[in-house]
PDB file of C-alpha atoms in Angstrom:
ATOM      1  CA  GLU P  18      66.803 168.086  92.381  1.00  0.00           C
ATOM      2  CA  GLY P  19      68.215 165.423  90.165  1.00  0.00           C
ATOM      3  CA  SER P  20      65.087 166.213  87.740  1.00  0.00           C
ATOM      4  CA  LEU P  21      65.886 169.824  87.700  1.00  0.00           C
ATOM      5  CA  ARG P  22      69.574 169.156  86.864  1.00  0.00           C
ATOM      6  CA  ALA P  23      68.571 166.824  84.364  1.00  0.00           C
ATOM      7  CA  LEU P  24      66.241 169.517  82.696  1.00  0.00           C
ATOM      8  CA  MET P  25      68.985 172.119  82.748  1.00  0.00           C
ATOM      9  CA  ASN P  26      71.466 169.626  81.002  1.00  0.00           C
ATOM     10  CA  GLN P  27      69.379 169.460  77.776  1.00  0.00           C
ATOM     11  CA  ASP P  28      71.552 169.029  74.885  1.00  0.00           C
ATOM     12  CA  HIS P  29      69.299 171.355  72.606  1.00  0.00           C
ATOM     13  CA  PRO P  30      71.430 174.233  71.159  1.00  0.00           C
ATOM     14  CA  ASP P  31      68.797 177.207  72.522  1.00  0.00           C
ATOM     15  CA  PHE P  32      66.535 177.039  75.136  1.00  0.00           C
ATOM     16  CA  GLU P  33      64.868 178.617  78.269  1.00  0.00           C
ATOM     17  CA  ILE P  34      63.498 177.093  81.279  1.00  0.00           C
ATOM     18  CA  THR P  35      60.307 178.466  83.151  1.00  0.00           C
ATOM     19  CA  PHE P  36      59.935 177.002  86.531  1.00  0.00           C
ATOM     20  CA  ILE P  37      56.212 177.526  87.705  1.00  0.00           C
ATOM     21  CA  VAL P  38      55.040 177.208  91.552  1.00  0.00           C
ATOM     22  CA  GLU P  39      51.720 178.267  93.324  1.00  0.00           C
ATOM     23  CA  ARG P  40      53.375 179.999  96.020  1.00  0.00           C
ATOM     24  CA  ILE P  41      56.766 181.714  96.830  1.00  0.00           C
ATOM     25  CA  ASP P  42      56.732 179.452 100.105  1.00  0.00           C
ATOM     26  CA  ASP P  43      56.782 176.363  98.112  1.00  0.00           C
ATOM     27  CA  PRO P  44      59.591 174.056  99.371  1.00  0.00           C
ATOM     28  CA  ALA P  45      60.866 173.388  95.674  1.00  0.00           C
ATOM     29  CA  CYS P  46      61.544 177.252  95.413  1.00  0.00           C
ATOM     30  CA  LYS P  47      64.699 177.049  97.249  1.00  0.00           C
ATOM     31  CA  VAL P  48      65.877 173.949  95.328  1.00  0.00           C
ATOM     32  CA  ILE P  49      64.833 175.438  92.155  1.00  0.00           C
ATOM     33  CA  ARG P  50      67.105 178.531  92.913  1.00  0.00           C
ATOM     34  CA  ARG P  51      69.948 176.524  94.174  1.00  0.00           C
ATOM     35  CA  VAL P  52      70.090 174.427  90.734  1.00  0.00           C
ATOM     36  CA  MET P  53      69.475 177.679  88.506  1.00  0.00           C
ATOM     37  CA  ALA P  54      72.433 179.403  90.495  1.00  0.00           C
ATOM     38  CA  GLU P  55      74.458 175.989  89.771  1.00  0.00           C
ATOM     39  CA  PHE P  56      73.611 176.237  85.899  1.00  0.00           C
ATOM     40  CA  GLY P  57      73.922 180.024  85.518  1.00  0.00           C
ATOM     41  CA  HIS P  58      74.426 179.525  81.712  1.00  0.00           C
ATOM     42  CA  VAL P  59      70.750 178.550  81.026  1.00  0.00           C
ATOM     43  CA  ALA P  60      68.362 180.908  80.551  1.00  0.00           C
ATOM     44  CA  ALA P  61      65.881 180.130  83.404  1.00  0.00           C
ATOM     45  CA  ARG P  62      63.136 181.807  85.490  1.00  0.00           C
ATOM     46  CA  LEU P  63      61.023 181.034  88.536  1.00  0.00           C
ATOM     47  CA  VAL P  64      57.439 182.032  88.096  1.00  0.00           C
ATOM     48  CA  VAL P  65      55.084 182.283  91.010  1.00  0.00           C
ATOM     49  CA  ALA P  66      51.402 181.547  89.606  1.00  0.00           C
ATOM     50  CA  GLY P  67      49.318 182.125  92.745  1.00  0.00           C
ATOM     51  CA  HIS P  68      46.556 179.913  93.890  1.00  0.00           C
ATOM     52  CA  ALA P  69      44.093 178.644  91.256  1.00  0.00           C
ATOM     53  CA  VAL P  70      40.475 179.751  91.430  1.00  0.00           C
ATOM     54  CA  GLU P  71      38.681 178.904  88.236  1.00  0.00           C
ATOM     55  CA  SER P  72      40.816 175.982  87.169  1.00  0.00           C
ATOM     56  CA  GLY P  73      42.943 173.336  88.111  1.00  0.00           C
ATOM     57  CA  GLN P  74      46.402 174.306  89.617  1.00  0.00           C
ATOM     58  CA  LYS P  75      48.569 173.054  86.768  1.00  0.00           C
ATOM     59  CA  VAL P  76      46.372 174.647  84.030  1.00  0.00           C
ATOM     60  CA  HIS P  77      46.520 177.753  85.779  1.00  0.00           C
ATOM     61  CA  ASN P  78      50.210 177.606  86.196  1.00  0.00           C
ATOM     62  CA  LEU P  79      50.405 176.797  82.453  1.00  0.00           C
ATOM     63  CA  ARG P  80      48.213 179.875  81.573  1.00  0.00           C
ATOM     64  CA  VAL P  81      50.488 182.030  83.967  1.00  0.00           C
ATOM     65  CA  ALA P  82      53.700 180.742  82.131  1.00  0.00           C
ATOM     66  CA  THR P  83      52.300 181.371  78.782  1.00  0.00           C
ATOM     67  CA  ALA P  84      50.828 184.652  79.255  1.00  0.00           C
ATOM     68  CA  CYS P  85      53.842 186.719  78.093  1.00  0.00           C
ATOM     69  CA  LEU P  86      55.869 184.843  75.690  1.00  0.00           C
ATOM     70  CA  SER P  87      58.745 186.302  73.628  1.00  0.00           C
ATOM     71  CA  PRO P  88      57.881 186.455  70.044  1.00  0.00           C
ATOM     72  CA  GLU P  89      61.268 184.542  69.195  1.00  0.00           C
ATOM     73  CA  ILE P  90      60.110 181.422  71.114  1.00  0.00           C
ATOM     74  CA  LYS P  91      59.258 178.997  68.326  1.00  0.00           C
ATOM     75  CA  TYR P  92      58.152 175.707  70.314  1.00  0.00           C
ATOM     76  CA  LEU P  93      56.659 175.129  73.757  1.00  0.00           C
ATOM     77  CA  ALA P  94      57.699 172.055  75.790  1.00  0.00           C
ATOM     78  CA  PHE P  95      56.046 170.949  79.033  1.00  0.00           C
ATOM     79  CA  LEU P  96      57.387 168.428  81.468  1.00  0.00           C
ATOM     80  CA  ASP P  97      55.983 167.438  84.552  1.00  0.00           C
ATOM     81  CA  SER P  98      58.224 168.104  87.898  1.00  0.00           C
ATOM     82  CA  ASP P  99      58.614 164.353  88.625  1.00  0.00           C
ATOM     83  CA  ALA P 100      60.530 163.515  85.331  1.00  0.00           C
ATOM     84  CA  ARG P 101      63.889 163.243  84.898  1.00  0.00           C
ATOM     85  CA  PRO P 102      64.473 163.983  81.076  1.00  0.00           C
ATOM     86  CA  ARG P 103      67.307 162.467  79.203  1.00  0.00           C
ATOM     87  CA  PRO P 104      69.842 164.950  77.828  1.00  0.00           C
ATOM     88  CA  GLU P 105      68.352 164.599  74.422  1.00  0.00           C
ATOM     89  CA  TRP P 106      64.583 165.042  75.485  1.00  0.00           C
ATOM     90  CA  LEU P 107      64.115 168.554  74.029  1.00  0.00           C
ATOM     91  CA  ARG P 108      65.954 168.009  70.933  1.00  0.00           C
ATOM     92  CA  THR P 109      64.222 164.872  70.278  1.00  0.00           C
ATOM     93  CA  LEU P 110      60.723 166.469  70.534  1.00  0.00           C
ATOM     94  CA  VAL P 111      61.400 169.431  68.805  1.00  0.00           C
ATOM     95  CA  SER P 112      63.274 167.563  65.994  1.00  0.00           C
ATOM     96  CA  ARG P 113      59.971 165.846  64.733  1.00  0.00           C
ATOM     97  CA  PHE P 114      58.305 169.412  63.846  1.00  0.00           C
ATOM     98  CA  SER P 115      59.832 168.947  60.246  1.00  0.00           C
ATOM     99  CA  GLU P 116      56.379 167.410  59.433  1.00  0.00           C
ATOM    100  CA  GLN P 117      54.121 170.132  58.011  1.00  0.00           C
ATOM    101  CA  GLN P 118      51.096 168.989  59.655  1.00  0.00           C
ATOM    102  CA  LEU P 119      52.290 168.091  62.541  1.00  0.00           C
ATOM    103  CA  GLY P 120      50.465 169.914  65.788  1.00  0.00           C
ATOM    104  CA  ALA P 121      52.387 168.341  68.763  1.00  0.00           C
ATOM    105  CA  VAL P 122      54.841 165.560  69.925  1.00  0.00           C
ATOM    106  CA  THR P 123      54.307 163.564  73.143  1.00  0.00           C
ATOM    107  CA  GLY P 124      56.233 161.586  75.244  1.00  0.00           C
ATOM    108  CA  TYR P 125      55.054 159.362  77.783  1.00  0.00           C
ATOM    109  CA  ARG P 126      56.489 158.029  81.086  1.00  0.00           C
ATOM    110  CA  TRP P 127      58.621 155.000  81.270  1.00  0.00           C
ATOM    111  CA  PHE P 128      57.960 153.334  84.942  1.00  0.00           C
ATOM    112  CA  VAL P 129      60.600 150.803  85.769  1.00  0.00           C
ATOM    113  CA  PRO P 130      60.136 148.805  88.786  1.00  0.00           C
ATOM    114  CA  SER P 131      62.712 149.558  91.310  1.00  0.00           C
ATOM    115  CA  ALA P 132      61.789 146.427  93.582  1.00  0.00           C
ATOM    116  CA  ALA P 133      60.171 143.073  92.467  1.00  0.00           C
ATOM    117  CA  THR P 134      56.798 143.808  93.863  1.00  0.00           C
ATOM    118  CA  LEU P 135      53.666 142.906  92.621  1.00  0.00           C
ATOM    119  CA  ALA P 136      52.319 146.417  92.901  1.00  0.00           C
ATOM    120  CA  ASN P 137      55.524 147.613  91.040  1.00  0.00           C
ATOM    121  CA  HIS P 138      55.125 145.104  88.152  1.00  0.00           C
ATOM    122  CA  ALA P 139      51.279 145.751  88.171  1.00  0.00           C
ATOM    123  CA  LEU P 140      52.245 149.581  87.369  1.00  0.00           C
ATOM    124  CA  TYR P 141      54.752 148.649  84.643  1.00  0.00           C
ATOM    125  CA  SER P 142      52.621 146.307  82.868  1.00  0.00           C
ATOM    126  CA  LEU P 143      49.565 148.842  82.882  1.00  0.00           C
ATOM    127  CA  ASN P 144      52.250 151.495  81.631  1.00  0.00           C
ATOM    128  CA  CYS P 145      53.151 149.510  78.973  1.00  0.00           C
ATOM    129  CA  ASP P 146      49.508 148.802  78.041  1.00  0.00           C
ATOM    130  CA  VAL P 147      48.819 152.503  77.488  1.00  0.00           C
ATOM    131  CA  MET P 148      51.933 152.719  75.595  1.00  0.00           C
ATOM    132  CA  THR P 149      50.587 150.629  72.749  1.00  0.00           C
ATOM    133  CA  LEU P 150      47.841 153.228  72.152  1.00  0.00           C
ATOM    134  CA  LEU P 151      50.355 155.823  71.209  1.00  0.00           C
ATOM    135  CA  GLY P 152      51.638 153.775  68.470  1.00  0.00           C
ATOM    136  CA  HIS P 153      50.259 153.675  64.793  1.00  0.00           C
ATOM    137  CA  SER P 154      47.462 156.118  64.646  1.00  0.00           C
ATOM    138  CA  SER P 155      47.486 159.559  62.669  1.00  0.00           C
ATOM    139  CA  TYR P 156      46.037 161.346  65.888  1.00  0.00           C
ATOM    140  CA  TYR P 157      47.404 160.418  69.333  1.00  0.00           C
ATOM    141  CA  LEU P 158      46.504 161.725  72.912  1.00  0.00           C
ATOM    142  CA  VAL P 159      48.803 164.379  74.200  1.00  0.00           C
ATOM    143  CA  TRP P 160      50.348 163.296  77.517  1.00  0.00           C
ATOM    144  CA  GLY P 161      50.511 166.399  79.629  1.00  0.00           C
ATOM    145  CA  GLY P 162      53.460 164.896  81.471  1.00  0.00           C
ATOM    146  CA  SER P 163      56.108 165.590  78.318  1.00  0.00           C
ATOM    147  CA  TRP P 164      55.024 167.019  75.300  1.00  0.00           C
ATOM    148  CA  ALA P 165      55.617 170.101  72.845  1.00  0.00           C
ATOM    149  CA  ILE P 166      53.825 172.228  70.444  1.00  0.00           C
ATOM    150  CA  ARG P 167      54.757 174.808  67.797  1.00  0.00           C
ATOM    151  CA  ARG P 168      54.352 178.031  69.038  1.00  0.00           C
ATOM    152  CA  ASP P 169      52.192 179.259  65.944  1.00  0.00           C
ATOM    153  CA  VAL P 170      49.892 175.968  66.376  1.00  0.00           C
ATOM    154  CA  PHE P 171      49.623 177.250  70.196  1.00  0.00           C
ATOM    155  CA  ASP P 172      48.521 180.616  69.282  1.00  0.00           C
ATOM    156  CA  SER P 173      46.280 179.808  66.455  1.00  0.00           C
ATOM    157  CA  LEU P 174      44.625 176.913  68.289  1.00  0.00           C
ATOM    158  CA  GLY P 175      44.000 179.400  71.242  1.00  0.00           C
ATOM    159  CA  LEU P 176      45.231 176.856  73.513  1.00  0.00           C
ATOM    160  CA  ARG P 177      45.960 179.148  76.259  1.00  0.00           C
ATOM    161  CA  ALA P 178      42.532 180.636  76.183  1.00  0.00           C
ATOM    162  CA  ALA P 179      41.103 177.219  75.806  1.00  0.00           C
ATOM    163  CA  TRP P 180      42.445 176.065  79.081  1.00  0.00           C
ATOM    164  CA  LYS P 181      40.778 178.757  81.297  1.00  0.00           C
ATOM    165  CA  GLY P 182      38.252 177.114  83.490  1.00  0.00           C
ATOM    166  CA  THR P 183      39.392 173.500  82.751  1.00  0.00           C
ATOM    167  CA  LEU P 184      41.076 170.878  84.732  1.00  0.00           C
ATOM    168  CA  SER P 185      43.008 168.898  82.344  1.00  0.00           C
ATOM    169  CA  ASP P 186      45.936 170.503  80.042  1.00  0.00           C
ATOM    170  CA  ASP P 187      46.394 167.318  77.943  1.00  0.00           C
ATOM    171  CA  LEU P 188      42.968 166.518  77.055  1.00  0.00           C
ATOM    172  CA  VAL P 189      41.959 170.135  75.978  1.00  0.00           C
ATOM    173  CA  ALA P 190      44.988 170.104  73.849  1.00  0.00           C
ATOM    174  CA  SER P 191      44.327 166.881  72.242  1.00  0.00           C
ATOM    175  CA  ARG P 192      40.788 168.034  71.265  1.00  0.00           C
ATOM    176  CA  LEU P 193      41.913 171.145  69.778  1.00  0.00           C
ATOM    177  CA  LEU P 194      44.529 169.542  67.799  1.00  0.00           C
ATOM    178  CA  ARG P 195      42.051 166.647  66.790  1.00  0.00           C
ATOM    179  CA  GLU P 196      39.586 169.222  65.471  1.00  0.00           C
ATOM    180  CA  ALA P 197      42.157 171.083  63.399  1.00  0.00           C
ATOM    181  CA  ARG P 198      43.098 167.946  62.230  1.00  0.00           C
ATOM    182  CA  MET P 199      46.749 168.378  63.408  1.00  0.00           C
ATOM    183  CA  ARG P 200      48.658 165.145  64.015  1.00  0.00           C
ATOM    184  CA  VAL P 201      50.286 164.192  67.292  1.00  0.00           C
ATOM    185  CA  ARG P 202      53.273 162.052  67.281  1.00  0.00           C
ATOM    186  CA  PHE P 203      54.716 160.048  69.989  1.00  0.00           C
ATOM    187  CA  GLU P 204      58.489 160.348  70.634  1.00  0.00           C
ATOM    188  CA  PRO P 205      59.385 157.663  73.013  1.00  0.00           C
TER     189      PRO P 205
END
C-alpha cells in the first residue's frame, strides 16, 4: 500500500497510472482500488491481464497494458510493484529525454540493509557492484524494475510485438535499443 501511495504522489504535472494484475481475485486488487479511491484526482485504472500462456506473466501483463495506448501518451514508464518511488521518480526519468538519441532511461533498485546481518550486507554489496555497470558507457542495460521509454521509440522498435513469447521484458528492450544504436541512460 505504501508503494502504491508513493506512485500516486508523483510530482509530474501530467501522468496516468495503469495497475496490472493477472486475476481479478488477486489480493492486490482490493488495495489498489482503495488507493485509487484515496487519490481520485490521479488518472488511474486497474487492468486484469489474465493468465499468461505464451510468455512470462510480467511480459504478458505489459503487452496487455500497452495494447491500446492513447495517442496522447508521449512516454511509458514501468515500475515493479515492490518499488517505492520517491515523488520525483517519474519527473526525473522523463526529464532525461531532451537528448535526441536517447531511447530509454533506467533506474535501479537501492537496497538498504534493514538489520546488520551478513545476508543484508551481502545483498547490499552485490547491489552496489551491479550498479557500477550502469555508469559511464553509451549503452546500458535496461532494468525492468524502473525505466522509461519514449512512445515513438517504443512504437518504432516494435517492442510490444518483440515481447511476445519471451520471459524477459528488460533484456528484449535492451537488445532492441542496442540494435537501433539508441542510448540508455542511468538515472539514479
